[in-house]
Short mmCIF file of C-alpha atoms in Angstrom, two decimals:
data_model
loop_
_atom_site.label_atom_id
_atom_site.label_comp_id
_atom_site.label_asym_id
_atom_site.label_seq_id
_atom_site.Cartn_x
_atom_site.Cartn_y
_atom_site.Cartn_z
CA MET A 1 -1.95 -12.70 -4.34
CA THR A 2 -1.19 -16.35 -5.35
CA GLN A 3 1.74 -18.55 -2.67
CA GLN A 4 4.34 -17.53 -5.40
CA ASP A 5 3.67 -13.80 -4.49
CA TYR A 6 3.14 -13.47 -0.91
CA ILE A 7 5.71 -11.49 1.05
CA ALA A 8 6.28 -13.90 4.02
CA GLY A 9 8.91 -11.21 5.45
CA MET A 10 10.65 -9.65 7.97
CA THR A 11 12.62 -6.74 8.24
CA TRP A 12 15.98 -6.92 9.12
CA GLY A 13 18.75 -4.99 10.52
CA TRP A 14 17.82 -2.08 12.10
CA PRO A 15 18.38 0.20 13.30
CA GLY A 16 21.58 0.01 10.89
CA PHE A 17 24.13 1.54 12.52
CA ARG A 18 27.24 1.74 11.21
CA GLY A 19 29.68 -1.05 10.81
CA THR A 20 27.09 -3.80 11.82
CA TRP A 21 25.95 -5.23 8.90
CA THR A 22 28.77 -7.04 7.43
CA GLY A 23 31.05 -9.30 8.92
CA PRO A 24 29.73 -13.60 10.21
CA VAL A 25 27.83 -12.05 13.25
CA ALA A 26 25.37 -9.87 10.55
CA ASP A 27 26.06 -13.04 7.80
CA THR A 28 24.61 -15.40 10.71
CA SER A 29 21.40 -12.84 11.63
CA MET A 30 20.43 -13.56 8.44
CA GLY A 31 21.10 -17.06 8.17
CA LEU A 32 19.26 -17.15 10.68
CA MET A 33 15.87 -15.52 10.23
CA VAL A 34 16.03 -17.12 6.75
CA GLU A 35 16.18 -20.83 8.36
CA ARG A 36 13.99 -19.86 12.00
CA LEU A 37 10.85 -18.10 9.67
CA ALA A 38 10.16 -19.19 6.45
CA VAL A 39 10.59 -15.83 4.74
CA ASN A 40 10.51 -15.68 1.03
CA TRP A 41 11.60 -11.95 1.73
CA THR A 42 13.10 -9.74 3.71
CA ALA A 43 13.51 -5.23 3.77
CA ILE A 44 16.74 -4.42 4.12
CA THR A 45 16.03 -1.27 6.55
CA PHE A 46 18.10 1.36 7.74
CA ALA A 47 17.62 5.11 9.58
CA ALA A 48 19.56 8.37 8.58
CA LEU A 49 18.91 11.34 10.95
CA GLN A 50 18.66 14.58 10.35
CA ASP A 51 18.26 17.17 13.42
CA THR A 52 14.66 18.05 14.43
CA ALA A 53 11.04 17.88 13.77
CA HIS A 54 12.25 20.97 11.34
CA SER A 55 15.44 20.34 10.18
CA THR A 56 15.41 20.15 6.75
CA GLU A 57 19.03 18.60 5.90
CA ILE A 58 18.72 14.66 6.03
CA HIS A 59 23.12 13.77 7.00
CA PHE A 60 22.97 10.16 5.16
CA ARG A 61 25.54 9.69 4.07
CA ASN A 62 27.26 10.37 8.40
CA GLN A 63 27.22 8.37 10.62
CA PRO A 64 25.73 6.35 12.52
CA THR A 65 23.99 5.29 9.54
CA VAL A 66 25.12 2.35 7.66
CA THR A 67 27.31 2.80 4.66
CA ASP A 68 26.86 2.32 1.27
CA ASP A 69 28.84 -0.95 1.28
CA GLU A 70 26.96 -2.16 3.99
CA VAL A 71 23.72 -1.54 2.30
CA ARG A 72 24.78 -3.22 -1.13
CA ALA A 73 26.65 -6.42 0.80
CA ALA A 74 22.96 -6.60 2.51
CA ILE A 75 21.37 -6.97 -0.47
CA ARG A 76 23.32 -9.36 -1.59
CA HIS A 77 23.67 -11.56 1.16
CA ALA A 78 19.79 -11.58 0.86
CA GLN A 79 19.79 -12.44 -2.33
CA SER A 80 22.45 -15.51 -1.76
CA LEU A 81 20.05 -16.72 0.32
CA ASP A 82 17.30 -16.55 -1.92
CA LEU A 83 15.25 -13.68 -0.54
CA LYS A 84 13.24 -11.15 -2.72
CA VAL A 85 14.31 -7.95 -1.18
CA CYS A 86 13.10 -4.45 -0.73
CA VAL A 87 15.60 -1.52 0.36
CA LYS A 88 13.83 0.37 3.08
CA PRO A 89 15.34 3.86 3.60
CA VAL A 90 13.67 6.41 6.58
CA VAL A 91 14.51 8.83 8.37
CA ASN A 92 14.72 9.81 12.29
CA CYS A 93 15.13 13.36 14.30
CA ALA A 94 18.13 13.73 16.02
CA ASP A 95 17.01 14.71 18.79
CA GLY A 96 14.14 11.64 19.45
CA THR A 97 11.18 13.56 18.06
CA TRP A 98 9.30 10.79 15.86
CA ARG A 99 9.42 10.92 12.29
CA ALA A 100 5.38 11.16 11.45
CA HIS A 101 5.54 14.27 13.12
CA ILE A 102 8.36 16.09 9.99
CA ASN A 103 6.17 19.51 9.37
CA PHE A 104 6.11 22.82 7.94
CA PHE A 105 4.22 25.69 7.55
CA ASP A 106 2.40 25.19 4.34
CA LEU A 107 2.62 28.64 3.07
CA ASP A 108 5.88 29.60 2.87
CA VAL A 109 7.55 31.99 5.24
CA PRO A 110 10.99 34.18 5.14
CA CYS A 111 13.08 32.58 7.86
CA GLU A 112 11.23 30.26 8.89
CA PRO A 113 11.92 26.16 6.46
CA THR A 114 9.80 25.23 3.99
CA TRP A 115 8.69 22.00 2.36
CA ALA A 116 10.75 22.16 -0.74
CA GLN A 117 13.69 22.79 1.28
CA TRP A 118 13.24 19.38 3.36
CA PHE A 119 11.54 17.89 0.19
CA ALA A 120 14.74 19.18 -1.95
CA SER A 121 16.58 16.77 1.55
CA TYR A 122 14.72 14.16 0.93
CA THR A 123 14.27 13.12 -2.75
CA GLU A 124 18.37 13.61 -2.56
CA PHE A 125 18.58 10.70 0.26
CA ILE A 126 15.53 8.65 -1.33
CA VAL A 127 17.16 8.50 -4.75
CA HIS A 128 20.68 7.52 -3.93
CA TYR A 129 19.74 4.48 -2.36
CA ALA A 130 17.19 4.54 -6.48
CA ARG A 131 20.51 3.92 -7.68
CA ILE A 132 21.61 1.19 -5.50
CA ALA A 133 18.59 -0.77 -5.52
CA GLU A 134 18.45 -0.41 -9.80
CA GLU A 135 22.45 -1.52 -9.49
CA THR A 136 21.98 -4.35 -6.61
CA GLY A 137 18.26 -5.50 -8.85
CA ALA A 138 16.81 -4.99 -5.26
CA ASP A 139 13.36 -6.63 -6.05
CA MET A 140 11.43 -2.63 -4.18
CA LEU A 141 12.16 0.36 -2.81
CA CYS A 142 10.03 1.75 -0.02
CA ILE A 143 10.54 5.87 -0.16
CA GLY A 144 8.83 6.62 3.18
CA CYS A 145 7.49 5.27 6.18
CA GLU A 146 6.03 6.64 8.54
CA MET A 147 5.85 10.52 7.65
CA VAL A 148 2.48 11.07 8.63
CA GLN A 149 2.83 15.00 8.36
CA THR A 150 4.12 15.02 5.14
CA ASP A 151 1.19 12.66 3.57
CA ARG A 152 -0.78 15.75 2.49
CA ARG A 153 1.98 17.10 0.10
CA GLU A 154 0.59 15.46 -2.75
CA THR A 155 2.34 17.79 -5.15
CA GLU A 156 5.76 16.95 -3.65
CA TRP A 157 5.17 12.92 -3.36
CA ARG A 158 4.16 12.86 -7.32
CA ALA A 159 6.97 14.83 -8.46
CA LEU A 160 9.53 12.66 -6.32
CA VAL A 161 8.40 9.41 -7.16
CA ALA A 162 9.00 10.34 -10.62
CA GLU A 163 12.68 10.78 -9.82
CA VAL A 164 12.28 7.35 -8.23
CA ARG A 165 10.84 5.94 -11.86
CA ALA A 166 14.11 8.09 -13.24
CA VAL A 167 16.80 5.55 -12.21
CA TYR A 168 14.42 2.63 -10.33
CA SER A 169 13.02 0.10 -12.19
CA GLY A 170 11.57 -1.20 -9.30
CA VAL A 171 8.70 -2.09 -7.17
CA VAL A 172 8.27 1.41 -5.16
CA THR A 173 6.13 1.33 -2.55
CA TYR A 174 4.56 3.80 0.74
CA ASN A 175 4.69 2.75 3.85
CA CYS A 176 2.10 5.03 5.34
CA ASP A 177 1.35 4.70 9.31
CA LYS A 178 -1.91 2.38 11.36
CA TYR A 179 -4.64 4.53 10.85
CA GLN A 180 -4.12 6.30 7.94
CA GLU A 181 -4.07 4.35 4.78
CA GLY A 182 -7.57 6.55 3.76
CA GLN A 183 -4.93 9.76 3.84
CA VAL A 184 -2.53 9.66 0.92
CA THR A 185 -4.53 10.86 -2.17
CA TRP A 186 -1.75 10.10 -4.50
CA TRP A 187 -1.82 5.92 -3.92
CA ASP A 188 -2.08 5.74 -7.95
CA ALA A 189 1.57 7.36 -7.76
CA VAL A 190 3.22 3.86 -6.61
CA ASP A 191 2.43 0.40 -6.97
CA VAL A 192 1.58 -1.07 -3.91
CA ILE A 193 -0.05 0.12 -1.02
CA SER A 194 1.54 -0.73 2.00
CA SER A 195 1.27 0.23 5.76
CA SER A 196 2.42 -0.28 9.66
CA GLY A 197 -0.34 -2.36 11.40
CA TYR A 198 0.16 -2.32 14.43
CA TYR A 199 -3.21 -2.66 15.25
CA PRO A 200 -4.77 -3.60 19.74
CA ILE A 201 -5.66 -7.71 19.13
CA ASN A 202 -8.79 -7.38 18.94
CA ASP A 203 -10.15 -4.98 16.19
CA TRP A 204 -8.00 -6.59 13.01
CA ASP A 205 -11.45 -7.42 11.77
CA ALA A 206 -13.07 -3.41 12.29
CA GLN A 207 -10.02 -2.31 10.46
CA LEU A 208 -9.11 -4.77 7.73
CA ASP A 209 -12.78 -3.57 7.25
CA ARG A 210 -11.66 -0.12 6.70
CA ILE A 211 -8.33 -0.40 5.14
CA GLU A 212 -9.71 -2.84 2.52
CA GLN A 213 -12.45 -0.20 1.18
CA VAL A 214 -8.68 1.64 -0.25
CA VAL A 215 -7.53 -0.92 -1.50
CA ALA A 216 -10.35 -1.36 -3.30
CA ALA A 217 -11.05 1.67 -4.03
CA HIS A 218 -7.29 2.41 -5.40
CA GLY A 219 -7.26 -1.55 -7.53
CA LYS A 220 -2.93 -2.05 -6.03
CA PRO A 221 -2.12 -4.41 -4.64
CA PHE A 222 -1.36 -4.23 -0.88
CA PHE A 223 0.34 -6.22 1.89
CA PHE A 224 1.23 -4.21 5.36
CA MET A 225 5.45 -2.96 5.76
CA GLU A 226 5.26 -3.34 9.06
CA ALA A 227 3.10 -5.52 12.29
CA GLY A 228 4.81 -6.87 15.16
CA CYS A 229 4.79 -6.91 18.82
CA PRO A 230 6.68 -6.71 21.46
CA SER A 231 7.26 -9.50 23.76
CA ARG A 232 5.59 -7.70 27.32
CA GLU A 233 2.65 -8.25 28.90
CA GLY A 234 -0.18 -5.88 27.92
CA SER A 235 1.47 -5.10 24.30
CA GLU A 236 -0.86 -7.30 21.94
CA HIS A 237 -3.74 -4.03 23.56
CA LEU A 238 -0.64 -1.50 21.89
CA PRO A 239 1.21 -3.36 20.08
CA ASN A 240 2.95 0.27 18.73
CA ASP A 241 4.04 1.71 22.17
CA TRP A 242 7.24 0.36 22.20
CA SER A 243 7.99 2.59 25.69
CA HIS A 244 5.27 -0.08 27.09
CA THR A 245 6.43 -1.13 30.50
CA GLY A 246 5.24 -4.19 30.61
CA GLY A 247 6.99 -7.67 31.81
CA ALA A 248 8.53 -10.00 29.28
CA SER A 249 5.95 -12.28 27.78
CA GLU A 250 7.14 -14.83 25.37
CA ALA A 251 3.10 -15.62 25.01
CA ALA A 252 1.46 -12.15 24.64
CA GLN A 253 3.43 -11.35 21.37
CA ARG A 254 2.91 -15.55 20.26
CA ARG A 255 -1.21 -14.78 20.99
CA TYR A 256 -0.67 -11.25 18.95
CA PHE A 257 0.85 -13.08 16.32
CA GLU A 258 -2.26 -15.70 16.18
CA GLU A 259 -4.40 -13.71 15.80
CA MET A 260 -3.40 -11.60 13.15
CA PHE A 261 -2.44 -14.15 10.36
CA THR A 262 -5.73 -15.98 12.02
CA THR A 263 -7.53 -13.05 10.87
CA THR A 264 -6.28 -11.76 8.03
CA SER A 265 -5.98 -14.92 6.08
CA THR A 266 -9.75 -14.33 5.74
CA ARG A 267 -9.09 -11.59 3.21
CA PRO A 268 -7.66 -12.21 0.41
CA TRP A 269 -6.63 -9.66 -1.00
CA VAL A 270 -3.64 -8.91 1.97
CA GLY A 271 -0.53 -9.96 0.78
CA GLY A 272 1.40 -10.60 3.47
CA PHE A 273 4.07 -9.05 5.20
CA MET A 274 7.36 -7.71 6.14
CA LEU A 275 6.97 -7.76 9.69
CA TRP A 276 9.45 -6.33 12.63
CA ALA A 277 12.07 -6.26 13.76
CA TRP A 278 15.20 -8.68 13.37
CA PRO A 279 18.92 -7.53 14.16
CA SER A 280 21.52 -7.38 12.57
CA ARG A 281 23.28 -8.27 16.37
CA LEU A 282 20.70 -10.52 17.62
CA TYR A 283 20.45 -11.59 21.15
CA SER A 284 21.47 -14.83 22.28
CA GLU A 285 19.09 -17.35 22.52
CA GLN A 286 19.61 -18.29 25.90
CA ASP A 287 18.81 -14.87 27.07
CA ALA A 288 15.15 -14.84 24.80
CA ALA A 289 12.28 -15.62 27.40
CA THR A 290 14.25 -11.80 28.71
CA ASP A 291 14.35 -9.99 25.76
CA ARG A 292 10.97 -7.49 25.77
CA ASP A 293 11.70 -6.14 22.10
CA TYR A 294 9.68 -7.21 18.77
CA CYS A 295 12.39 -9.84 18.21
CA MET A 296 10.61 -13.16 17.52
CA PHE A 297 13.98 -14.81 17.49
CA ALA A 298 13.45 -18.06 20.01
CA LYS A 299 10.95 -17.12 21.29
CA GLN A 300 7.32 -18.90 21.04
CA ALA A 301 6.43 -16.33 18.15
CA GLU A 302 8.90 -17.87 16.38
CA ARG A 303 7.43 -21.32 15.91
CA THR A 304 4.44 -19.45 14.69
CA VAL A 305 5.34 -17.48 12.44
CA HIS A 306 7.36 -20.27 10.58
CA ASP A 307 4.77 -22.42 10.12
CA TYR A 308 2.48 -20.02 8.80
CA TYR A 309 3.98 -17.93 6.02
CA ALA A 310 5.19 -21.99 5.60
CA GLU A 311 1.52 -23.17 4.60
CA GLN A 312 1.05 -19.57 2.73
CA THR A 313 3.69 -19.60 0.08
CA GLY A 314 3.88 -23.51 -0.01
CA LEU A 315 7.86 -23.84 0.88
CA SER A 316 6.39 -26.80 3.43
CA GLU A 317 3.80 -28.25 5.45
CA PRO A 318 3.28 -26.02 8.85
CA SER A 319 3.89 -28.34 11.86
CA ALA A 320 2.12 -30.17 13.90
#
C-alpha cells in the first residue's frame, strides 16, 4: 500500500456500552486518540450479546449495546476529525464464553439449535449495521471478528456477504483470528483480508512468512484489524492473554510495539494496523503507569505508535 492507503488505525469505543459514546468525555477520548497517535483510521467497535455459545438469537437492539444513534454519532465525530471509519459490530456471549467457540452441529438434529438459525440472526445483525455504515458514508465494514468455529461455514458466509453488498457500497473485510489466516476458504468474497495479530514478540517473522503465502494466493490487500499488547510484565510473550497476571509494565508494551513495527515494516504487503483498543472513557493520565490494559494512552508505547504512524503516512517526521 502507498502512504495514502496505509491504515494507521486505532480501535475506538470497545466494548460499546450504552450511554458511553456521546458527550464531552467520549468526544475528548476520540480527540486525544487522534492527537496522541497520529491515526488516519478508526474502527468504531461495539459488542452485541447472545446468551451462550449455542444460542441462536443476537440481542443487538438491547442493552448494553450502544444505540444506533450512538453509532451514528461516533462515526460522524470521527469523520469530523478527518478519520476514515471502519464499522465493526462484534458478537459476544453473555455467559463469558469467547465468541470463537460459537458452534453448532454440522448436520441438523431435531430439537437442537442449527447453523441456519444462528446465521439468520447474525445476518440480520450485520446487515442492520451495514445500512448504518452506508447511511453515514463509513469507508469499511467488518462483518465478523475471530469467529473461528464459524469460519468453515463457507456457504453461509458467502450468502451473508451478498446480503451486505445489497445495502452497503464500501469496503468489506472479515477479521479472522490469529493463526487462522490460512483456514478461511472464502477470502475471495471480501475486499480486504484482515486478522488479529497477537503474535509473541519473538515469533513475528515466522508468522509473517506464513501469512504472506495466504495473501499472495488470494491477491487481496491485507492489514491487521487487531494488534496490541497489555502493559503488563510478560504480556509481550502472549499478547492475546487478557487474563495474564503480570504487574504493570509500560516498557513491556513499548518493546512489543517496537518489535512488531520493526518486523512488519519489512513486509510491504502489510497494509497497516487497527490497534487494540482505545476506550470511550479514558483512565486519567496520572493513572497510566498503573493501568495494565491494552490502551497506550499516556504510556511509553503512545510515542512509539505516534512516531511510526506519522512516518508511515507521511504526516510528519518521527520525533528524535
